[in-house]
Amino acid sequence: MLYKTNVKSLLVTAAIISWVLLLGNVLLMAESVRQPGAIKLALPYINNLLIIVFILSVFLFQRLSANNLKGIDFSSYLWNLFSKAAIAAYLSIALYFAYKLSTGYARLQSPLLLHLVYQVNFGLLVYFLAKSFYIWRQLLLYHKNKFLQVAWEWFELLLFSTLILTLLNFNYTNYIFLPLFGLFGCYILFLCTNLKWVAYLSFNKKSRSLVLLGAILVSCYIFTKFFQEFSDSQELVIDYSDVGFLMLAMMFVGCYTLAAFLVSLFSLPTSSVFEQKSEDLLNFQRLSQSIQQGQNESQVYNTLFESTIKASDATAAWFEMVRGNNTHVSHLLNINNEQIERIRHLLLAYNIQNIDYINNNLDRNTGFRDLALPWKSLIILPIKSKKHIFGTLYLLRDIEQGFDRETVNVLRTFTSQTILTIENLRLVAESLQNERYKEELKIATQVQESLIPKTFPTDSWFEIATHAVAAKEVGGDFYDFLQLSESRIAIIIGDVSGKGISAAFHMAQMKGIFHGLMQQDMPPSEFMKQANSALSRCLEKTSFITSSLYIIDYRMQGFMFARAGHCHTLYYNAMMEDVFYFQTDGLGLGIVRDKSYNNHVREMYYDYNPGDVMVIYTDGIVEARNAANDEYGEDRLKYMLTQTYHLEAEDIKCAIINDLEDFTGPDNLYDDQTLLVIKFKPVQPKA
């Protein structure tokens, strides 16, 4: 960048010095002509070299100053060309008229002043051509291809090679060079056909561009006319019309400006049509990208409302959004609520609701004519899918036949895309909600797993085997234990009504209540009463918990328990060789939420014998069903214990579970299943 800045400074210095030297030399030559006897200090053969240095310096400076195109605001480039270059022609003509007025008023002939004006205009001409040349290059190469790029580079090379004619003082009008200049002119006409940037001008910008292009054309005419008038003039010692480079550069700038002017002029009538199509496509793209851009439904409806109004050129419109069973007007344009109500009332009378409806002659309908509305065309576009109605769009125009077939097709394309976008937005929202729900379930599952003990304390008094599986991610069954003393342990099993995160939350509550109350070593019936009182204050009215609490006393070789609406305990008595259920009363926790609950809890004490087996479970075991909807039942569970009581606790559990799975079949789990098998060992240690 520093190198480029230095080069530009060097070029500016070279341009100024060469122009000043050229001016000085020309004035000396003019003075020599005016005074034949004076000493001739001018250097006539150095003019060509100074001209080339000045032209090259100005053109190369503009080449380095030309930046790449930024955006498609091409009218700003035209304004830049006019304000910084084309205005030079108007300064040139003003300077010339000032010279004519001053010499005419004084009635004096001043060759030196004429040469000064001529030299200044030469500088302005070169600056105008250089600036125009490289701005047109930027626009000409817009959307360029390799062929066009190479064609321009050759054009630039050939143009600058014509400076050799000036350096060697060749006359480019010689018949030897004329065919070559003719071919060069054809080359310029070919380049002037590359005007893709004009297509990106809107109607308004194209109108302003025509004014600017016209002003630039006038600049070309002013410079051309000025130097033609002084061509072969006897008053001047130098003639810049002999510089072929300037003639070709002016040919290119003038031809390209004229081509841009004509293309802009003839495409002006159809600009509005292409603008509308482009706007429709852009709006359609916005609707399509609404999801990627993170927009919500309201923003999509805004885009729909604005897009359809522009596409149809509607003079009035409103949009009714449907939320559940309610409908409200969310968007309005040039219509009031009183007019809307009158139209809706009439449409309701005609039974026109949520259907496509087009009326391009409202005045011919008696009902609409009586409303005395200023509009003559109406289209109704419902925004609905097979399952949902999202809203209804109403568009009005103040002319008959306001909605032709093409416009209606465009509007229906917008509404179809809107429906698709809204449905996708809702699917995305639902998907995100499901993802959040899954994440919450995952956390709840982890919490639930942490609440259920993985192992029981190992001792020589009894052996225990457990099985727990949830029907869904988070189940409602739970069990836990608490070592009350060296010879006493409390075991609880329960089932929370409901599933999911709320069940996991209630499990945590019950676990806290169990550990909190049993620290006081209270009997099972008292625990149930206290737990019911505690849960009554935190459980929802529709929720309850069934539970059974067992306190096993090794020293006394017995256990006591209480049941709160939970499944009956299955028991095998080894001494009597009998299998039976403990039929005790009990009401679930949270069902009765006052002191009358105390009347619904019973406590039982039972002495166990070595070899006795106790099976406690949740209803998911006995209420499991097979494909024929038959229930597994307490009798089958009792039969299984009759067949397996002699096995170890783990083997008894596995036998029951295997039998249960054989009964229900694979993938037929509809409720949580929890099973605990406790077997008192035949040989009890001394207490």
XYZ file of C-alpha atoms in Angstrom:
687
model
C 0.000 0.000 0.000
C 2.911 2.328 0.791
C 4.446 1.511 -2.583
C 1.171 2.303 -4.353
C 0.872 5.640 -2.526
C 4.397 6.606 -3.497
C 3.777 5.696 -7.120
C 0.613 7.811 -7.182
C 2.496 10.778 -5.709
C 5.216 10.325 -8.315
C 2.613 10.227 -11.098
C 0.926 13.400 -9.851
C 4.299 15.154 -9.720
C 5.190 13.931 -13.205
C 1.825 15.088 -14.571
C 2.172 18.578 -13.074
C 5.785 19.033 -14.155
C 5.185 17.745 -17.684
C 2.107 19.968 -18.098
C 3.969 23.053 -16.829
C 6.962 22.342 -19.062
C 4.646 21.768 -21.984
C 2.882 25.060 -21.281
C 6.183 26.905 -21.013
C 7.507 25.421 -24.219
C 4.277 26.202 -26.083
C 4.323 29.815 -24.859
C 7.961 30.172 -25.941
C 7.067 28.806 -29.366
C 4.132 31.205 -29.606
C 6.345 34.111 -28.608
C 8.917 33.081 -31.243
C 6.193 33.101 -33.894
C 4.830 36.449 -32.707
C 8.348 38.007 -32.736
C 10.310 36.464 -35.601
C 13.478 38.301 -34.600
C 13.476 37.110 -30.995
C 15.810 34.451 -29.681
C 14.171 31.012 -30.099
C 14.392 29.270 -26.737
C 11.602 26.796 -27.378
C 12.320 23.127 -27.959
C 9.817 22.091 -30.663
C 10.744 18.396 -30.689
C 10.214 17.858 -27.005
C 6.470 18.631 -27.099
C 5.539 15.101 -28.169
C 7.523 13.601 -25.304
C 5.917 15.935 -22.741
C 2.440 15.155 -24.108
C 3.030 11.421 -23.721
C 4.463 11.825 -20.221
C 1.455 13.912 -19.161
C -1.112 11.500 -20.662
C 0.582 8.431 -19.211
C 0.903 10.060 -15.782
C -2.788 11.023 -15.640
C -4.066 7.698 -17.001
C -1.838 5.574 -14.786
C -2.848 7.643 -11.742
C -6.518 6.999 -12.493
C -5.791 3.326 -13.102
C -4.214 2.995 -9.663
C -7.018 5.037 -8.063
C -9.813 2.893 -9.514
C -11.143 0.564 -6.817
C -13.099 -2.618 -7.285
C -16.879 -2.325 -7.494
C -18.570 -2.213 -4.112
C -22.234 -3.167 -4.303
C -24.571 -2.559 -7.222
C -25.335 1.108 -6.666
C -24.197 1.925 -10.202
C -25.886 5.327 -10.258
C -23.334 6.473 -7.647
C -20.531 5.617 -10.088
C -22.233 7.736 -12.749
C -22.540 10.607 -10.298
C -18.854 10.199 -9.400
C -17.962 10.350 -13.106
C -20.043 13.465 -13.687
C -19.058 15.364 -10.545
C -15.317 14.653 -10.799
C -14.696 14.492 -14.554
C -17.551 15.529 -16.820
C -17.856 18.841 -15.017
C -14.380 19.599 -16.431
C -15.980 20.136 -19.867
C -18.286 22.793 -18.445
C -15.291 24.485 -16.795
C -13.524 24.294 -20.124
C -16.316 25.986 -22.045
C -16.711 28.574 -19.285
C -12.989 29.352 -19.497
C -13.176 29.699 -23.253
C -16.170 32.053 -23.083
C -14.374 34.083 -20.442
C -11.402 34.384 -22.816
C -13.703 35.426 -25.674
C -15.457 38.024 -23.529
C -12.216 39.475 -22.159
C -10.516 39.754 -25.566
C -13.719 41.020 -27.227
C -14.311 43.672 -24.559
C -10.701 44.921 -24.771
C -10.596 44.364 -28.553
C -7.140 42.890 -28.152
C -5.602 39.797 -29.656
C -3.558 37.855 -27.099
C -1.928 34.690 -28.568
C -0.308 33.866 -25.243
C -3.684 33.968 -23.424
C -5.226 31.819 -26.167
C -2.421 29.273 -25.791
C -2.915 29.297 -22.035
C -6.665 28.584 -22.396
C -5.972 25.910 -24.988
C -3.374 24.281 -22.741
C -5.668 24.311 -19.713
C -8.441 22.707 -21.762
C -5.994 20.056 -22.900
C -5.291 19.217 -19.252
C -9.008 19.078 -18.463
C -9.622 16.849 -21.497
C -6.957 14.332 -20.469
C -8.281 14.241 -16.894
C -11.857 13.744 -18.149
C -10.835 10.924 -20.499
C -8.684 9.173 -17.887
C -11.391 9.312 -15.210
C -14.134 8.226 -17.604
C -11.984 5.519 -19.153
C -11.393 3.666 -15.867
C -14.875 4.130 -14.450
C -16.308 2.648 -17.639
C -13.779 -0.158 -17.349
C -15.141 -1.002 -13.883
C -18.721 -1.133 -15.143
C -17.871 -2.859 -18.419
C -16.141 -5.693 -16.561
C -19.075 -6.222 -14.152
C -19.932 -9.946 -14.310
C -16.947 -10.423 -16.594
C -15.718 -13.689 -18.002
C -12.246 -14.720 -19.050
C -12.805 -13.740 -22.687
C -14.003 -10.248 -21.760
C -11.122 -9.781 -19.344
C -8.591 -10.698 -22.035
C -10.411 -8.542 -24.625
C -10.177 -5.500 -22.358
C -6.504 -6.060 -21.586
C -5.731 -6.196 -25.334
C -7.798 -3.064 -25.905
C -5.897 -1.207 -23.212
C -2.542 -2.405 -24.628
C -3.452 -1.437 -28.201
C -4.750 1.966 -27.116
C -1.566 2.870 -25.267
C 0.538 1.598 -28.183
C -0.948 4.400 -30.324
C 1.125 6.835 -28.262
C 4.058 5.686 -30.385
C 2.449 7.505 -33.312
C 2.594 10.719 -31.308
C 6.147 10.121 -30.115
C 7.387 9.517 -33.665
C 5.214 12.354 -35.000
C 3.223 10.078 -37.360
C -0.039 11.384 -38.792
C -2.722 8.898 -37.794
C -4.991 10.169 -40.580
C -2.556 8.740 -43.126
C -4.187 6.110 -45.359
C -1.768 3.515 -43.951
C -3.283 3.798 -40.465
C -6.917 4.402 -41.377
C -7.834 0.679 -41.852
C -6.241 -0.088 -38.498
C -8.213 2.693 -36.854
C -11.360 1.346 -38.520
C -10.748 -2.076 -36.981
C -10.040 -0.395 -33.656
C -13.404 1.356 -33.906
C -15.121 -2.020 -34.408
C -13.257 -3.330 -31.367
C -14.630 -0.394 -29.331
C -18.181 -1.081 -30.564
C -17.826 -4.698 -29.433
C -16.742 -3.596 -25.957
C -19.668 -1.174 -25.782
C -22.117 -4.082 -25.933
C -21.169 -5.147 -22.382
C -23.725 -3.237 -20.330
C -24.945 -5.832 -17.835
C -24.877 -3.281 -15.017
C -27.752 -1.360 -16.629
C -30.090 -4.289 -15.867
C -29.532 -3.757 -12.135
C -30.795 -0.177 -12.193
C -34.268 0.338 -10.796
C -36.778 2.580 -12.556
C -35.938 5.606 -10.417
C -32.179 5.034 -10.619
C -32.422 4.509 -14.346
C -34.224 7.830 -14.700
C -31.509 9.633 -12.743
C -28.835 7.769 -14.695
C -30.274 9.032 -17.980
C -29.771 12.616 -16.802
C -26.173 11.905 -15.752
C -25.369 10.011 -18.945
C -26.834 12.869 -20.973
C -24.618 15.340 -19.105
C -21.547 13.159 -19.759
C -22.445 12.962 -23.455
C -22.654 16.746 -23.549
C -19.171 16.859 -21.985
C -17.837 14.645 -24.775
C -19.453 16.929 -27.347
C -18.010 20.080 -25.725
C -14.441 18.762 -25.719
C -14.743 17.343 -29.248
C -16.233 20.571 -30.619
C -13.620 22.732 -28.879
C -10.590 20.887 -30.228
C -12.182 20.527 -33.693
C -12.613 24.305 -33.913
C -8.914 24.853 -33.223
C -7.818 21.989 -35.443
C -5.161 23.244 -37.921
C -5.634 26.745 -36.452
C -3.098 29.317 -37.644
C -3.267 31.038 -34.243
C -1.898 28.024 -32.343
C 1.578 26.535 -32.526
C 0.340 23.123 -31.323
C -2.669 20.969 -32.287
C -3.816 18.274 -29.839
C -6.380 16.935 -32.333
C -3.393 15.263 -33.980
C -2.928 12.993 -30.947
C -4.493 9.681 -32.047
C -4.585 8.327 -28.517
C -6.940 11.113 -27.412
C -9.182 10.574 -30.412
C -9.526 6.824 -29.715
C -10.031 7.333 -25.994
C -12.743 9.904 -26.720
C -14.317 7.459 -29.193
C -14.501 4.776 -26.527
C -15.811 7.088 -23.768
C -18.370 8.672 -26.080
C -19.572 5.396 -27.609
C -19.881 3.627 -24.270
C -21.748 6.582 -22.769
C -24.102 6.707 -25.746
C -24.695 2.924 -25.600
C -25.469 3.103 -21.865
C -27.808 6.038 -22.480
C -29.725 4.250 -25.251
C -29.981 0.935 -23.385
C -31.195 2.713 -20.252
C -33.693 4.745 -22.273
C -35.202 1.808 -24.165
C -35.317 -0.470 -21.121
C -36.976 2.195 -18.985
C -40.616 1.227 -19.834
C -40.064 -2.410 -18.756
C -37.996 -1.630 -15.675
C -40.974 -1.568 -13.321
C -42.041 -5.047 -14.461
C -38.607 -6.544 -13.848
C -38.367 -4.691 -10.553
C -41.674 -6.201 -9.441
C -40.548 -9.698 -10.455
C -37.258 -9.198 -8.710
C -39.051 -7.934 -5.607
C -41.385 -10.938 -5.677
C -38.463 -13.333 -5.912
C -36.673 -11.525 -3.100
C -39.734 -11.673 -0.855
C -40.247 -15.323 -1.734
C -36.631 -15.944 -0.748
C -37.174 -14.091 2.528
C -40.131 -16.304 3.349
C -38.107 -19.403 2.477
C -35.218 -18.331 4.691
C -37.359 -17.286 7.653
C -36.475 -20.437 9.565
C -32.736 -20.096 8.952
C -32.890 -16.464 10.029
C -34.563 -17.415 13.293
C -37.726 -15.445 12.632
C -41.005 -16.078 14.423
C -44.536 -16.372 13.066
C -45.297 -12.669 13.482
C -42.281 -11.727 11.349
C -43.366 -14.208 8.669
C -46.848 -12.661 8.598
C -45.252 -9.206 8.308
C -43.279 -10.367 5.277
C -46.390 -11.973 3.771
C -48.487 -8.835 4.266
C -45.881 -6.485 2.784
C -45.012 -8.833 -0.085
C -48.581 -9.451 -1.217
C -49.402 -5.747 -1.123
C -46.410 -4.950 -3.332
C -47.075 -7.873 -5.665
C -50.746 -6.965 -6.167
C -50.397 -3.181 -5.847
C -53.303 -3.342 -3.385
C -54.681 -0.036 -2.116
C -56.118 -1.538 1.082
C -55.639 -4.780 2.978
C -55.959 -6.495 6.305
C -54.866 -9.780 7.806
C -56.811 -11.789 10.368
C -54.730 -14.069 12.545
C -56.277 -17.163 14.129
C -55.180 -18.147 17.654
C -57.118 -21.163 18.888
C -60.784 -20.263 18.546
C -60.113 -16.521 18.461
C -59.596 -14.305 15.440
C -58.129 -10.824 15.506
C -56.953 -8.309 12.935
C -53.171 -8.092 13.192
C -52.327 -6.026 10.088
C -54.130 -3.044 8.516
C -53.577 -0.875 5.451
C -55.826 2.055 4.463
C -58.966 0.549 5.966
C -60.659 0.996 9.351
C -62.291 -1.499 11.658
C -65.794 -0.269 10.849
C -65.274 -0.976 7.121
C -63.786 -4.369 7.940
C -66.795 -5.305 10.056
C -69.193 -4.329 7.282
C -67.315 -6.421 4.716
C -67.008 -9.387 7.084
C -70.707 -9.204 7.907
C -71.564 -9.302 4.215
C -69.158 -12.181 3.536
C -70.698 -14.068 6.448
C -74.129 -13.542 4.936
C -72.818 -14.950 1.636
C -71.264 -17.866 3.573
C -67.800 -16.927 2.318
C -65.408 -17.933 5.076
C -61.903 -19.337 4.892
C -62.107 -20.032 1.155
C -60.382 -18.561 -1.874
C -62.564 -15.791 -3.191
C -61.999 -13.276 -5.994
C -64.389 -10.525 -7.017
C -63.042 -8.109 -9.627
C -66.392 -6.261 -10.037
C -67.639 -5.382 -6.575
C -69.949 -2.702 -8.001
C -71.934 -5.344 -9.857
C -72.757 -7.091 -6.589
C -75.745 -5.546 -4.849
C -74.450 -6.229 -1.370
C -71.041 -4.656 -1.950
C -72.558 -1.776 -3.895
C -74.785 -0.966 -0.920
C -71.721 -0.771 1.323
C -70.547 2.237 -0.740
C -66.888 1.279 -0.379
C -64.189 2.948 -2.498
C -62.802 -0.391 -3.706
C -63.871 -2.366 -6.777
C -61.799 -5.551 -6.519
C -61.389 -7.977 -3.641
C -59.399 -11.159 -3.143
C -59.518 -13.362 -0.053
C -56.654 -15.769 0.571
C -56.974 -18.142 3.542
C -53.685 -19.243 5.115
C -54.479 -22.813 6.065
C -53.167 -26.347 5.846
C -55.060 -29.620 6.031
C -54.997 -29.494 9.833
C -54.773 -25.850 10.820
C -56.154 -22.437 9.885
C -53.495 -19.792 10.523
C -55.344 -16.737 9.234
C -56.977 -14.988 6.299
C -55.577 -12.276 4.028
C -57.853 -9.678 2.392
C -56.595 -7.447 -0.442
C -58.567 -4.619 -2.072
C -57.995 -2.459 -5.145
C -59.830 0.633 -6.306
C -60.104 -0.527 -9.933
C -62.123 -3.233 -11.641
C -60.309 -6.393 -12.727
C -57.603 -5.465 -10.244
C -56.393 -9.019 -9.730
C -55.437 -10.768 -12.977
C -54.514 -14.415 -13.236
C -50.761 -13.870 -13.030
C -51.108 -11.719 -9.923
C -53.354 -14.299 -8.281
C -50.794 -17.025 -9.015
C -48.047 -14.934 -7.428
C -50.218 -14.267 -4.357
C -51.042 -17.944 -3.986
C -47.352 -18.767 -4.230
C -46.712 -16.393 -1.345
C -49.488 -17.894 0.772
C -48.373 -21.459 0.014
C -44.809 -20.619 1.015
C -46.095 -18.897 4.152
C -48.085 -21.979 5.148
C -45.041 -24.174 4.600
C -42.837 -21.781 6.563
C -45.268 -21.544 9.491
C -45.648 -25.318 9.673
C -41.893 -25.751 9.571
C -41.460 -23.113 12.278
C -43.922 -24.974 14.481
C -42.223 -28.285 13.768
C -38.882 -26.760 14.668
C -40.374 -25.312 17.879
C -41.959 -28.661 18.713
C -38.689 -30.427 18.004
C -36.832 -28.034 20.288
C -39.465 -28.553 22.979
C -39.104 -32.316 22.619
C -35.354 -32.000 22.867
C -35.723 -29.964 26.057
C -38.218 -32.503 27.391
C -35.843 -35.360 26.571
C -33.036 -33.542 28.314
C -35.248 -32.984 31.366
C -36.249 -36.657 31.304
C -32.615 -37.634 31.095
C -31.869 -35.567 34.171
C -34.936 -36.958 35.958
C -33.826 -40.508 35.077
C -30.396 -39.836 36.502
C -31.990 -38.383 39.645
C -34.287 -41.380 39.994
C -31.461 -43.854 39.561
C -29.505 -42.037 42.238
C -32.485 -42.330 44.616
C -32.771 -46.113 44.342
C -30.069 -48.005 46.249
C -27.968 -50.327 44.144
C -26.960 -52.658 46.996
C -28.273 -53.622 50.412
C -26.049 -54.140 53.452
C -24.585 -57.644 53.461
C -24.932 -59.658 56.636
C -25.669 -63.197 57.681
C -29.302 -62.660 58.705
C -31.008 -62.640 55.345
C -30.336 -62.390 51.639
C -32.148 -59.989 49.307
C -32.504 -59.724 45.532
C -34.000 -56.731 43.738
C -35.397 -56.007 40.297
C -36.620 -52.631 39.033
C -37.469 -51.502 35.516
C -39.369 -48.421 34.385
C -41.953 -48.522 31.588
C -40.864 -45.028 30.458
C -37.760 -42.923 30.875
C -38.815 -41.997 34.400
C -40.981 -44.372 36.430
C -42.968 -44.054 39.637
C -41.730 -47.101 41.612
C -39.162 -46.793 44.325
C -37.661 -48.691 47.242
C -35.093 -47.869 49.900
C -33.706 -49.051 53.243
C -32.324 -47.559 56.436
C -30.258 -49.351 59.062
C -31.982 -48.327 62.291
C -29.626 -50.161 64.663
C -27.237 -53.051 64.654
C -30.089 -55.573 64.593
C -32.899 -53.600 62.962
C -33.358 -52.435 59.360
C -36.257 -50.576 57.707
C -37.219 -51.386 54.117
C -39.761 -49.349 52.163
C -41.329 -49.904 48.764
C -43.740 -47.598 46.998
C -45.438 -46.508 43.817
C -46.092 -42.871 42.914
C -49.160 -42.159 40.823
C -48.251 -40.816 37.395
C -45.010 -40.941 35.487
C -42.305 -38.643 34.294
C -40.600 -35.750 35.991
C -43.362 -35.155 38.565
C -43.117 -38.811 39.665
C -39.345 -38.473 40.102
C -39.933 -35.330 42.140
C -42.438 -37.102 44.427
C -40.015 -40.006 44.766
C -37.399 -37.599 46.066
C -39.947 -36.185 48.508
C -40.868 -39.651 49.764
C -37.220 -40.614 50.161
C -36.626 -37.478 52.219
C -39.667 -38.184 54.380
C -38.573 -41.788 54.884
C -35.072 -40.895 56.010
C -36.312 -37.954 58.065
C -39.053 -39.741 60.002
C -37.287 -43.067 60.447
C -34.435 -41.313 62.209
C -36.897 -41.288 65.124
C -37.231 -45.078 64.871
C -41.020 -44.921 64.852
C -43.244 -47.945 64.144
C -44.510 -48.436 60.566
C -48.095 -47.353 61.272
C -46.913 -44.110 62.867
C -44.598 -43.513 59.925
C -47.547 -43.848 57.529
C -49.558 -41.346 59.522
C -46.713 -38.852 59.680
C -45.884 -39.379 56.006
C -49.507 -38.848 54.980
C -49.572 -35.606 56.936
C -46.371 -34.414 55.305
C -47.373 -35.422 51.784
C -50.808 -33.833 52.125
C -49.090 -30.462 52.109
C -46.966 -31.022 49.004
C -48.723 -33.536 46.736
C -51.080 -32.344 44.014
C -54.698 -33.148 44.707
C -54.715 -35.703 41.908
C -51.585 -37.485 43.143
C -51.058 -40.140 45.796
C -48.447 -42.698 46.809
C -48.897 -46.337 47.752
C -46.266 -47.802 50.037
C -45.356 -50.574 52.466
C -42.826 -50.240 55.271
C -41.100 -53.200 56.909
C -38.900 -53.120 60.013
C -36.961 -56.345 60.407
C -35.607 -57.090 63.874
C -32.875 -59.760 63.743
C -32.587 -60.030 67.523
C -36.301 -60.664 67.927
C -36.444 -62.779 64.720
C -39.520 -60.957 63.590
C -40.702 -58.056 61.509
C -43.537 -55.590 61.670
C -45.020 -53.738 58.762
C -47.780 -51.413 57.634
C -49.384 -51.076 54.209
C -50.582 -47.793 52.676
C -52.649 -49.017 49.743
C -49.747 -50.998 48.358
C -49.793 -54.556 47.012
C -50.191 -57.384 49.538
C -47.026 -59.022 50.758
C -46.429 -62.561 49.521
C -44.884 -64.837 52.166
C -43.569 -68.386 52.449
C -43.565 -69.936 55.952
C -40.889 -72.622 56.052
C -42.143 -74.216 59.265
C -45.679 -74.578 57.973
C -44.562 -74.989 54.353
C -47.284 -72.608 53.329
C -47.375 -69.733 50.827
C -49.887 -66.931 51.474
C -50.543 -63.185 51.238
C -50.724 -60.915 54.256
C -54.215 -59.478 53.969
C -53.941 -56.190 55.864
C -55.828 -52.916 55.526
C -54.245 -49.669 54.390
C -55.037 -46.561 52.342
C -52.666 -44.824 49.979
C -50.785 -41.725 51.152
C -52.369 -38.473 50.073
C -55.834 -39.869 49.372
C -57.278 -38.762 52.714
C -55.606 -35.583 53.875
C -56.839 -35.182 57.416
C -56.593 -37.004 60.724
C -59.220 -39.533 59.673
C -56.424 -41.190 57.713
C -55.212 -42.659 61.029
C -58.228 -44.970 60.956
C -57.125 -46.498 57.670
C -53.701 -47.796 58.707
C -53.038 -51.128 60.372
C -49.790 -52.522 61.718
C -48.841 -56.196 61.891
C -46.014 -58.106 63.624
C -44.842 -61.486 62.441
C -42.152 -63.883 63.695
C -40.128 -65.298 60.912
C -38.370 -68.632 60.730
C -35.114 -69.519 59.019
C -35.897 -70.297 55.391
C -38.925 -68.014 55.227
C -39.233 -65.977 52.026
C -40.919 -62.589 51.693
C -41.788 -61.177 48.254
C -42.719 -57.516 48.013
C -43.512 -55.883 44.697
C -45.432 -53.177 42.893
C -48.605 -53.565 40.844
C -46.620 -53.588 37.602
C -45.767 -57.253 38.422
C -49.207 -58.711 39.101
C -51.070 -56.437 36.666
C -48.772 -57.177 33.717
C -50.719 -58.419 30.709
C -49.977 -60.613 27.748
C -51.030 -60.173 24.131
C -54.444 -61.658 24.945
C -54.873 -59.020 27.671
C -54.748 -61.663 30.401
C -53.371 -60.482 33.743
C -50.352 -62.145 35.351
C -52.133 -62.029 38.724
C -51.394 -62.796 42.345
C -52.183 -66.480 41.950
C -49.447 -67.002 39.347
C -46.988 -65.084 41.481
C -47.937 -67.222 44.459
C -47.518 -70.370 42.369
C -44.037 -69.275 41.311
C -43.012 -68.824 44.936
C -44.419 -72.261 45.717
C -42.139 -73.715 43.049
C -39.026 -71.764 43.938
C -38.998 -71.038 47.695
C -36.178 -73.525 48.224
C -33.835 -71.521 45.941
C -31.666 -68.605 46.949
C -33.245 -65.129 46.827
C -31.501 -64.182 43.554
C -32.660 -67.399 41.874
C -36.223 -66.915 43.125
C -36.236 -63.394 41.689
C -34.852 -64.560 38.327
C -37.403 -67.383 38.115
C -40.282 -64.966 38.745
C -38.995 -62.378 36.267
C -38.355 -64.998 33.584
C -41.835 -66.370 34.049
C -43.259 -62.876 33.895
C -41.440 -62.141 30.624
C -42.548 -65.440 29.146
C -46.103 -64.498 30.058
C -46.131 -60.948 28.682
C -43.850 -61.538 25.718
C -41.068 -59.186 24.537
C -41.503 -55.413 24.442
C -44.792 -55.597 26.305
C -43.994 -53.430 29.316
C -46.779 -50.978 30.140
C -46.083 -50.228 33.820
C -43.084 -49.973 36.094
C -42.073 -53.252 37.674
C -40.277 -53.563 41.021
C -39.655 -56.816 42.879
C -37.781 -57.504 46.123
C -37.193 -61.070 47.351
C -36.025 -61.419 50.973
C -35.069 -64.838 52.269
C -34.183 -65.400 55.907
C -31.238 -67.679 56.201
C -31.702 -71.113 57.725
C -28.814 -70.715 60.162
C -29.155 -67.510 62.140
C -26.170 -66.174 64.062
C -26.496 -65.609 67.718
C -27.919 -62.233 68.513
